Structures are given as C-alpha cells and as structure tokens.
Amino acid sequence: RGAWTLPSTSGAKPSRRMHLGLTVGGDVVYLHGGFDGVQHLNDLYSLDLRTNTWTCLAPHDDELAHAPRSQHQLCYDSGCLVALGGELQSSSSSSDAPAAARFDLAAGRWRDGPSAA
C-alpha cells in the first residue's frame, strides 16, 4: 500500500503560497506565481525530481516578467512553459496584460503570448 512522504529538498525554495500554476516536464516540476496572502506573485521555480533540488528560474518582480497572477494554468510544451488565464494583480498596468505568457526555458525569459517568438 502506498504512503505519502515528505522528501528532503535543497536549493532556493519558493515561499508559501496558494492558487499557483504547476506543471511537469520530464523529471522537473515547475511552480509559477500564485498568491501569498498579500500579493499576487510572478516568480518561477523548478524542482528537479532526480536530485530534489529547487532552482529559482525567475524571481518575483523580475523586470522581464509578465504581470503577477494566480489561479491560472501552467503548461509545459517543447522546452517552454505557458501561463494561461488566471487572476492578474489589480493595478493600472495589469489590465493590459496578456491572457497568456510564455517562458522559454533555454533563453530564461518571458514573452507575451503562447507562441510569441
């Protein structure tokens, strides 16, 4: 019979949050954004399941990141992550934010839209 366990992890762990985007690509779990009880977040972390090591791929409020969001979907496709929909942080600038944003894992940067080049 199976049982839940809490593995030990190392690296730069994400802060506590809810309503985050989560997806898996190969042996890596990706965690994006969410809400920490005070603000919407736009950081991005990976957890390598082979080594149980966390890595911060994009910090919160990175100037190259899209608007902070929570309650969204995160999808993995061909070396990219796509954040879809969700609730954007309420500010005058976020009302113009795209419904989707793409993170190129090789380039290490966000781009607007799921297929933006």
mmCIF file of N, CA and C in Angstrom:
data_model
loop_
_atom_site.group_PDB
_atom_site.id
_atom_site.type_symbol
_atom_site.label_atom_id
_atom_site.label_comp_id
_atom_site.label_asym_id
_atom_site.label_seq_id
_atom_site.Cartn_x
_atom_site.Cartn_y
_atom_site.Cartn_z
ATOM 1 N N ARG A 1 0.842 -1.184 0.000
ATOM 2 C CA ARG A 1 0.000 0.000 0.000
ATOM 3 C C ARG A 1 0.884 1.243 0.000
ATOM 4 N N GLY A 2 0.559 2.219 -0.816
ATOM 5 C CA GLY A 2 1.334 3.454 -0.937
ATOM 6 C C GLY A 2 1.160 4.368 0.257
ATOM 7 N N ALA A 3 2.123 5.256 0.426
ATOM 8 C CA ALA A 3 2.064 6.234 1.516
ATOM 9 C C ALA A 3 2.726 7.531 1.070
ATOM 10 N N TRP A 4 2.199 8.632 1.521
ATOM 11 C CA TRP A 4 2.795 9.933 1.236
ATOM 12 C C TRP A 4 4.020 10.118 2.096
ATOM 13 N N THR A 5 5.065 10.690 1.516
ATOM 14 C CA THR A 5 6.268 11.041 2.278
ATOM 15 C C THR A 5 6.665 12.465 1.918
ATOM 16 N N LEU A 6 7.400 13.105 2.788
ATOM 17 C CA LEU A 6 7.895 14.446 2.548
ATOM 18 C C LEU A 6 9.403 14.357 2.346
ATOM 19 N N PRO A 7 9.856 14.428 1.082
ATOM 20 C CA PRO A 7 11.288 14.288 0.821
ATOM 21 C C PRO A 7 12.060 15.530 1.257
ATOM 22 N N SER A 8 13.326 15.344 1.558
ATOM 23 C CA SER A 8 14.212 16.479 1.834
ATOM 24 C C SER A 8 14.580 17.113 0.498
ATOM 25 N N THR A 9 14.581 18.441 0.465
ATOM 26 C CA THR A 9 14.968 19.155 -0.749
ATOM 27 C C THR A 9 16.053 20.167 -0.399
ATOM 28 N N SER A 10 16.762 20.614 -1.428
ATOM 29 C CA SER A 10 17.780 21.637 -1.239
ATOM 30 C C SER A 10 17.569 22.725 -2.277
ATOM 31 N N GLY A 11 18.359 23.779 -2.188
ATOM 32 C CA GLY A 11 18.268 24.865 -3.158
ATOM 33 C C GLY A 11 17.374 25.991 -2.702
ATOM 34 N N ALA A 12 17.087 26.900 -3.621
ATOM 35 C CA ALA A 12 16.271 28.094 -3.369
ATOM 36 C C ALA A 12 14.796 27.726 -3.425
ATOM 37 N N LYS A 13 14.208 27.478 -2.259
ATOM 38 C CA LYS A 13 12.804 27.043 -2.198
ATOM 39 C C LYS A 13 11.855 28.221 -2.358
ATOM 40 N N PRO A 14 10.698 27.996 -3.016
ATOM 41 C CA PRO A 14 9.700 29.066 -3.136
ATOM 42 C C PRO A 14 9.038 29.350 -1.788
ATOM 43 N N SER A 15 8.528 30.560 -1.651
ATOM 44 C CA SER A 15 7.793 30.929 -0.436
ATOM 45 C C SER A 15 6.437 30.217 -0.424
ATOM 46 N N ARG A 16 5.791 30.220 0.747
ATOM 47 C CA ARG A 16 4.451 29.629 0.849
ATOM 48 C C ARG A 16 3.472 30.448 0.030
ATOM 49 N N ARG A 17 2.537 29.743 -0.613
ATOM 50 C CA ARG A 17 1.561 30.407 -1.467
ATOM 51 C C ARG A 17 0.392 29.485 -1.772
ATOM 52 N N MET A 18 -0.642 30.039 -2.362
ATOM 53 C CA MET A 18 -1.798 29.270 -2.812
ATOM 54 C C MET A 18 -2.152 29.721 -4.221
ATOM 55 N N HIS A 19 -3.017 28.978 -4.875
ATOM 56 C CA HIS A 19 -3.527 29.322 -6.209
ATOM 57 C C HIS A 19 -2.410 29.499 -7.248
ATOM 58 N N LEU A 20 -1.414 28.632 -7.199
ATOM 59 C CA LEU A 20 -0.267 28.713 -8.095
ATOM 60 C C LEU A 20 -0.474 27.871 -9.339
ATOM 61 N N GLY A 21 0.375 28.089 -10.340
ATOM 62 C CA GLY A 21 0.387 27.256 -11.532
ATOM 63 C C GLY A 21 1.464 26.193 -11.353
ATOM 64 N N LEU A 22 1.166 24.960 -11.759
ATOM 65 C CA LEU A 22 2.093 23.855 -11.564
ATOM 66 C C LEU A 22 2.013 22.919 -12.757
ATOM 67 N N THR A 23 3.167 22.467 -13.238
ATOM 68 C CA THR A 23 3.202 21.503 -14.330
ATOM 69 C C THR A 23 4.471 20.687 -14.228
ATOM 70 N N VAL A 24 4.527 19.611 -15.008
ATOM 71 C CA VAL A 24 5.693 18.728 -15.041
ATOM 72 C C VAL A 24 6.196 18.630 -16.474
ATOM 73 N N GLY A 25 7.508 18.697 -16.641
ATOM 74 C CA GLY A 25 8.158 18.478 -17.930
ATOM 75 C C GLY A 25 9.321 17.528 -17.699
ATOM 76 N N GLY A 26 9.198 16.286 -18.141
ATOM 77 C CA GLY A 26 10.247 15.289 -17.889
ATOM 78 C C GLY A 26 10.372 14.998 -16.406
ATOM 79 N N ASP A 27 11.568 15.166 -15.856
ATOM 80 C CA ASP A 27 11.818 14.921 -14.431
ATOM 81 C C ASP A 27 11.825 16.212 -13.622
ATOM 82 N N VAL A 28 11.162 17.243 -14.125
ATOM 83 C CA VAL A 28 11.174 18.546 -13.458
ATOM 84 C C VAL A 28 9.738 19.034 -13.232
ATOM 85 N N VAL A 29 9.482 19.514 -12.011
ATOM 86 C CA VAL A 29 8.212 20.164 -11.674
ATOM 87 C C VAL A 29 8.454 21.660 -11.729
ATOM 88 N N TYR A 30 7.531 22.390 -12.367
ATOM 89 C CA TYR A 30 7.628 23.842 -12.465
ATOM 90 C C TYR A 30 6.493 24.468 -11.660
ATOM 91 N N LEU A 31 6.825 25.465 -10.847
ATOM 92 C CA LEU A 31 5.875 26.171 -9.995
ATOM 93 C C LEU A 31 5.940 27.651 -10.358
ATOM 94 N N HIS A 32 4.779 28.235 -10.648
ATOM 95 C CA HIS A 32 4.755 29.635 -11.078
ATOM 96 C C HIS A 32 3.692 30.444 -10.348
ATOM 97 N N GLY A 33 4.078 31.645 -9.920
ATOM 98 C CA GLY A 33 3.129 32.617 -9.395
ATOM 99 C C GLY A 33 2.331 32.143 -8.202
ATOM 100 N N GLY A 34 1.102 32.619 -8.124
ATOM 101 C CA GLY A 34 0.225 32.299 -7.022
ATOM 102 C C GLY A 34 -0.054 33.534 -6.180
ATOM 103 N N PHE A 35 -0.589 33.287 -4.995
ATOM 104 C CA PHE A 35 -0.953 34.367 -4.075
ATOM 105 C C PHE A 35 -0.438 34.000 -2.695
ATOM 106 N N ASP A 36 0.311 34.906 -2.058
ATOM 107 C CA ASP A 36 0.908 34.608 -0.751
ATOM 108 C C ASP A 36 0.099 35.141 0.423
ATOM 109 N N GLY A 37 -1.126 35.593 0.159
ATOM 110 C CA GLY A 37 -1.980 36.150 1.201
ATOM 111 C C GLY A 37 -1.949 37.672 1.214
ATOM 112 N N VAL A 38 -0.962 38.249 0.544
ATOM 113 C CA VAL A 38 -0.820 39.696 0.466
ATOM 114 C C VAL A 38 -0.806 40.165 -0.984
ATOM 115 N N GLN A 39 -0.070 39.457 -1.823
ATOM 116 C CA GLN A 39 0.095 39.888 -3.210
ATOM 117 C C GLN A 39 0.134 38.700 -4.163
ATOM 118 N N HIS A 40 -0.188 38.978 -5.429
ATOM 119 C CA HIS A 40 -0.007 38.003 -6.500
ATOM 120 C C HIS A 40 1.476 37.944 -6.817
ATOM 121 N N LEU A 41 1.951 36.785 -7.217
ATOM 122 C CA LEU A 41 3.379 36.577 -7.477
ATOM 123 C C LEU A 41 3.618 36.267 -8.952
ATOM 124 N N ASN A 42 4.837 36.527 -9.422
ATOM 125 C CA ASN A 42 5.176 36.171 -10.800
ATOM 126 C C ASN A 42 6.529 35.461 -10.878
ATOM 127 N N ASP A 43 6.971 34.883 -9.757
ATOM 128 C CA ASP A 43 8.229 34.147 -9.776
ATOM 129 C C ASP A 43 8.026 32.753 -10.370
ATOM 130 N N LEU A 44 9.137 32.118 -10.716
ATOM 131 C CA LEU A 44 9.101 30.803 -11.349
ATOM 132 C C LEU A 44 10.211 29.947 -10.762
ATOM 133 N N TYR A 45 9.838 28.744 -10.314
ATOM 134 C CA TYR A 45 10.784 27.805 -9.717
ATOM 135 C C TYR A 45 10.703 26.456 -10.418
ATOM 136 N N SER A 46 11.804 25.724 -10.351
ATOM 137 C CA SER A 46 11.798 24.336 -10.818
ATOM 138 C C SER A 46 12.277 23.440 -9.686
ATOM 139 N N LEU A 47 11.754 22.222 -9.663
ATOM 140 C CA LEU A 47 12.194 21.195 -8.723
ATOM 141 C C LEU A 47 12.622 19.985 -9.542
ATOM 142 N N ASP A 48 13.903 19.688 -9.533
ATOM 143 C CA ASP A 48 14.434 18.521 -10.229
ATOM 144 C C ASP A 48 14.113 17.285 -9.381
ATOM 145 N N LEU A 49 13.290 16.400 -9.904
ATOM 146 C CA LEU A 49 12.849 15.233 -9.140
ATOM 147 C C LEU A 49 13.937 14.168 -8.985
ATOM 148 N N ARG A 50 14.989 14.236 -9.796
ATOM 149 C CA ARG A 50 16.096 13.284 -9.658
ATOM 150 C C ARG A 50 16.990 13.648 -8.478
ATOM 151 N N THR A 51 17.158 14.953 -8.231
ATOM 152 C CA THR A 51 18.056 15.414 -7.170
ATOM 153 C C THR A 51 17.326 16.093 -6.016
ATOM 154 N N ASN A 52 16.010 16.322 -6.158
ATOM 155 C CA ASN A 52 15.209 17.056 -5.170
ATOM 156 C C ASN A 52 15.785 18.436 -4.898
ATOM 157 N N THR A 53 16.214 19.103 -5.975
ATOM 158 C CA THR A 53 16.821 20.431 -5.859
ATOM 159 C C THR A 53 15.926 21.500 -6.480
ATOM 160 N N TRP A 54 15.629 22.542 -5.698
ATOM 161 C CA TRP A 54 14.875 23.692 -6.173
ATOM 162 C C TRP A 54 15.814 24.696 -6.835
ATOM 163 N N THR A 55 15.321 25.360 -7.886
ATOM 164 C CA THR A 55 16.056 26.434 -8.551
ATOM 165 C C THR A 55 15.082 27.553 -8.869
ATOM 166 N N CYS A 56 15.461 28.790 -8.555
ATOM 167 C CA CYS A 56 14.652 29.949 -8.940
ATOM 168 C C CYS A 56 15.026 30.320 -10.368
ATOM 169 N N LEU A 57 14.096 30.170 -11.297
ATOM 170 C CA LEU A 57 14.335 30.493 -12.702
ATOM 171 C C LEU A 57 14.048 31.957 -13.013
ATOM 172 N N ALA A 58 13.123 32.553 -12.288
ATOM 173 C CA ALA A 58 12.768 33.967 -12.473
ATOM 174 C C ALA A 58 12.225 34.488 -11.142
ATOM 175 N N PRO A 59 12.894 35.482 -10.537
ATOM 176 C CA PRO A 59 12.436 36.000 -9.242
ATOM 177 C C PRO A 59 11.167 36.843 -9.373
ATOM 178 N N HIS A 60 10.466 37.022 -8.254
ATOM 179 C CA HIS A 60 9.285 37.887 -8.221
ATOM 180 C C HIS A 60 9.702 39.308 -8.584
ATOM 181 N N ASP A 61 8.871 39.975 -9.343
ATOM 182 C CA ASP A 61 9.089 41.352 -9.793
ATOM 183 C C ASP A 61 10.301 41.504 -10.701
ATOM 184 N N ASP A 62 10.694 40.404 -11.343
ATOM 185 C CA ASP A 62 11.734 40.497 -12.372
ATOM 186 C C ASP A 62 11.230 41.462 -13.434
ATOM 187 N N GLU A 63 12.044 42.423 -13.836
ATOM 188 C CA GLU A 63 11.585 43.435 -14.793
ATOM 189 C C GLU A 63 11.206 42.848 -16.149
ATOM 190 N N LEU A 64 11.668 41.630 -16.459
ATOM 191 C CA LEU A 64 11.327 40.997 -17.733
ATOM 192 C C LEU A 64 10.096 40.099 -17.633
ATOM 193 N N ALA A 65 9.549 39.953 -16.431
ATOM 194 C CA ALA A 65 8.403 39.066 -16.226
ATOM 195 C C ALA A 65 7.094 39.760 -16.599
ATOM 196 N N HIS A 66 6.077 38.954 -16.822
ATOM 197 C CA HIS A 66 4.738 39.480 -17.083
ATOM 198 C C HIS A 66 4.079 39.843 -15.755
ATOM 199 N N ALA A 67 2.861 40.326 -15.810
ATOM 200 C CA ALA A 67 2.138 40.731 -14.610
ATOM 201 C C ALA A 67 1.951 39.544 -13.658
ATOM 202 N N PRO A 68 2.083 39.779 -12.349
ATOM 203 C CA PRO A 68 1.846 38.712 -11.374
ATOM 204 C C PRO A 68 0.426 38.151 -11.530
ATOM 205 N N ARG A 69 0.291 36.828 -11.323
ATOM 206 C CA ARG A 69 -1.011 36.196 -11.479
ATOM 207 C C ARG A 69 -1.155 35.001 -10.549
ATOM 208 N N SER A 70 -2.406 34.629 -10.311
ATOM 209 C CA SER A 70 -2.737 33.440 -9.522
ATOM 210 C C SER A 70 -3.961 32.788 -10.153
ATOM 211 N N GLN A 71 -4.312 31.607 -9.673
ATOM 212 C CA GLN A 71 -5.470 30.856 -10.163
ATOM 213 C C GLN A 71 -5.393 30.636 -11.669
ATOM 214 N N HIS A 72 -4.228 30.292 -12.150
ATOM 215 C CA HIS A 72 -4.002 30.118 -13.578
ATOM 216 C C HIS A 72 -3.517 28.697 -13.869
ATOM 217 N N GLN A 73 -3.431 28.384 -15.132
ATOM 218 C CA GLN A 73 -2.906 27.105 -15.581
ATOM 219 C C GLN A 73 -1.474 27.306 -16.063
ATOM 220 N N LEU A 74 -0.633 26.323 -15.828
ATOM 221 C CA LEU A 74 0.736 26.342 -16.331
ATOM 222 C C LEU A 74 0.930 25.057 -17.124
ATOM 223 N N CYS A 75 1.402 25.171 -18.350
ATOM 224 C CA CYS A 75 1.581 24.023 -19.231
ATOM 225 C C CYS A 75 3.022 23.967 -19.717
ATOM 226 N N TYR A 76 3.512 22.760 -19.946
ATOM 227 C CA TYR A 76 4.853 22.546 -20.495
ATOM 228 C C TYR A 76 4.702 22.062 -21.932
ATOM 229 N N ASP A 77 5.492 22.659 -22.846
ATOM 230 C CA ASP A 77 5.457 22.225 -24.242
ATOM 231 C C ASP A 77 6.796 22.520 -24.900
ATOM 232 N N SER A 78 7.500 21.490 -25.289
ATOM 233 C CA SER A 78 8.726 21.609 -26.092
ATOM 234 C C SER A 78 9.721 22.628 -25.550
ATOM 235 N N GLY A 79 10.075 22.517 -24.287
ATOM 236 C CA GLY A 79 11.072 23.405 -23.712
ATOM 237 C C GLY A 79 10.566 24.776 -23.319
ATOM 238 N N CYS A 80 9.253 24.951 -23.322
ATOM 239 C CA CYS A 80 8.653 26.222 -22.926
ATOM 240 C C CYS A 80 7.552 25.977 -21.907
ATOM 241 N N LEU A 81 7.301 26.974 -21.084
ATOM 242 C CA LEU A 81 6.174 26.967 -20.170
ATOM 243 C C LEU A 81 5.196 28.029 -20.634
ATOM 244 N N VAL A 82 3.905 27.748 -20.534
ATOM 245 C CA VAL A 82 2.876 28.714 -20.909
ATOM 246 C C VAL A 82 1.953 28.910 -19.717
ATOM 247 N N ALA A 83 1.837 30.164 -19.254
ATOM 248 C CA ALA A 83 0.908 30.534 -18.188
ATOM 249 C C ALA A 83 -0.353 31.064 -18.862
ATOM 250 N N LEU A 84 -1.490 30.453 -18.525
ATOM 251 C CA LEU A 84 -2.757 30.788 -19.188
ATOM 252 C C LEU A 84 -3.783 31.299 -18.194
ATOM 253 N N GLY A 85 -4.379 32.446 -18.522
ATOM 254 C CA GLY A 85 -5.512 32.969 -17.759
ATOM 255 C C GLY A 85 -5.162 33.307 -16.327
ATOM 256 N N GLY A 86 -6.129 33.110 -15.451
ATOM 257 C CA GLY A 86 -5.952 33.388 -14.034
ATOM 258 C C GLY A 86 -6.322 34.806 -13.671
ATOM 259 N N GLU A 87 -6.068 35.121 -12.418
ATOM 260 C CA GLU A 87 -6.358 36.448 -11.884
ATOM 261 C C GLU A 87 -5.062 37.247 -11.850
ATOM 262 N N LEU A 88 -5.071 38.384 -12.512
ATOM 263 C CA LEU A 88 -3.891 39.241 -12.545
ATOM 264 C C LEU A 88 -3.926 40.221 -11.387
ATOM 265 N N GLN A 89 -2.752 40.613 -10.918
ATOM 266 C CA GLN A 89 -2.679 41.599 -9.846
ATOM 267 C C GLN A 89 -3.393 42.859 -10.285
ATOM 268 N N SER A 90 -4.226 43.418 -9.423
ATOM 269 C CA SER A 90 -5.004 44.601 -9.800
ATOM 270 C C SER A 90 -4.130 45.847 -9.701
ATOM 271 N N SER A 91 -3.843 46.392 -10.838
ATOM 272 C CA SER A 91 -3.142 47.670 -10.941
ATOM 273 C C SER A 91 -3.440 48.211 -12.327
ATOM 274 N N SER A 92 -3.156 49.459 -12.549
ATOM 275 C CA SER A 92 -3.478 50.050 -13.848
ATOM 276 C C SER A 92 -2.725 49.362 -14.969
ATOM 277 N N SER A 93 -1.499 48.881 -14.710
ATOM 278 C CA SER A 93 -0.713 48.269 -15.777
ATOM 279 C C SER A 93 -1.132 46.841 -16.079
ATOM 280 N N SER A 94 -1.716 46.141 -15.108
ATOM 281 C CA SER A 94 -2.042 44.739 -15.348
ATOM 282 C C SER A 94 -3.297 44.561 -16.183
ATOM 283 N N SER A 95 -4.129 45.587 -16.303
ATOM 284 C CA SER A 95 -5.351 45.436 -17.099
ATOM 285 C C SER A 95 -5.026 45.192 -18.571
ATOM 286 N N ASP A 96 -3.842 45.611 -19.004
ATOM 287 C CA ASP A 96 -3.428 45.404 -20.383
ATOM 288 C C ASP A 96 -2.577 44.148 -20.546
ATOM 289 N N ALA A 97 -2.401 43.390 -19.490
ATOM 290 C CA ALA A 97 -1.547 42.205 -19.545
ATOM 291 C C ALA A 97 -2.192 41.135 -20.417
ATOM 292 N N PRO A 98 -1.383 40.372 -21.141
ATOM 293 C CA PRO A 98 -1.935 39.322 -21.997
ATOM 294 C C PRO A 98 -2.513 38.174 -21.171
ATOM 295 N N ALA A 99 -3.467 37.462 -21.759
ATOM 296 C CA ALA A 99 -4.079 36.323 -21.085
ATOM 297 C C ALA A 99 -3.110 35.147 -21.015
ATOM 298 N N ALA A 100 -2.062 35.167 -21.836
ATOM 299 C CA ALA A 100 -1.081 34.090 -21.835
ATOM 300 C C ALA A 100 0.324 34.687 -21.895
ATOM 301 N N ALA A 101 1.247 33.992 -21.254
ATOM 302 C CA ALA A 101 2.654 34.380 -21.312
ATOM 303 C C ALA A 101 3.480 33.114 -21.455
ATOM 304 N N ARG A 102 4.581 33.207 -22.171
ATOM 305 C CA ARG A 102 5.420 32.050 -22.483
ATOM 306 C C ARG A 102 6.806 32.252 -21.893
ATOM 307 N N PHE A 103 7.333 31.226 -21.194
ATOM 308 C CA PHE A 103 8.693 31.263 -20.657
ATOM 309 C C PHE A 103 9.542 30.290 -21.451
ATOM 310 N N ASP A 104 10.549 30.808 -22.111
ATOM 311 C CA ASP A 104 11.478 29.985 -22.880
ATOM 312 C C ASP A 104 12.551 29.484 -21.914
ATOM 313 N N LEU A 105 12.550 28.186 -21.626
ATOM 314 C CA LEU A 105 13.475 27.633 -20.647
ATOM 315 C C LEU A 105 14.934 27.758 -21.083
ATOM 316 N N ALA A 106 15.217 27.630 -22.365
ATOM 317 C CA ALA A 106 16.595 27.745 -22.853
ATOM 318 C C ALA A 106 17.097 29.184 -22.755
ATOM 319 N N ALA A 107 16.238 30.154 -23.101
ATOM 320 C CA ALA A 107 16.621 31.564 -23.060
ATOM 321 C C ALA A 107 16.493 32.153 -21.655
ATOM 322 N N GLY A 108 15.657 31.513 -20.809
ATOM 323 C CA GLY A 108 15.453 32.004 -19.451
ATOM 324 C C GLY A 108 14.704 33.311 -19.374
ATOM 325 N N ARG A 109 13.709 33.481 -20.266
ATOM 326 C CA ARG A 109 12.953 34.733 -20.245
ATOM 327 C C ARG A 109 11.504 34.548 -20.665
ATOM 328 N N TRP A 110 10.662 35.482 -20.188
ATOM 329 C CA TRP A 110 9.238 35.505 -20.508
ATOM 330 C C TRP A 110 9.002 36.262 -21.799
ATOM 331 N N ARG A 111 7.973 35.837 -22.521
ATOM 332 C CA ARG A 111 7.496 36.535 -23.713
ATOM 333 C C ARG A 111 5.969 36.520 -23.681
ATOM 334 N N ASP A 112 5.339 37.546 -24.195
ATOM 335 C CA ASP A 112 3.876 37.598 -24.226
ATOM 336 C C ASP A 112 3.350 36.577 -25.220
ATOM 337 N N GLY A 113 2.247 35.943 -24.861
ATOM 338 C CA GLY A 113 1.556 35.024 -25.760
ATOM 339 C C GLY A 113 2.193 33.648 -25.798
ATOM 340 N N PRO A 114 1.381 32.620 -26.068
ATOM 341 C CA PRO A 114 1.873 31.250 -26.057
ATOM 342 C C PRO A 114 2.807 30.917 -27.220
ATOM 343 N N SER A 115 2.758 31.677 -28.309
ATOM 344 C CA SER A 115 3.591 31.331 -29.455
ATOM 345 C C SER A 115 4.459 32.495 -29.909
ATOM 346 N N ALA A 116 4.660 33.471 -29.028
ATOM 347 C CA ALA A 116 5.475 34.631 -29.385
ATOM 348 C C ALA A 116 6.917 34.197 -29.628
ATOM 349 N N ALA A 117 7.532 34.763 -30.641
ATOM 350 C CA ALA A 117 8.912 34.395 -30.970
ATOM 351 C C ALA A 117 9.907 35.328 -30.321
#
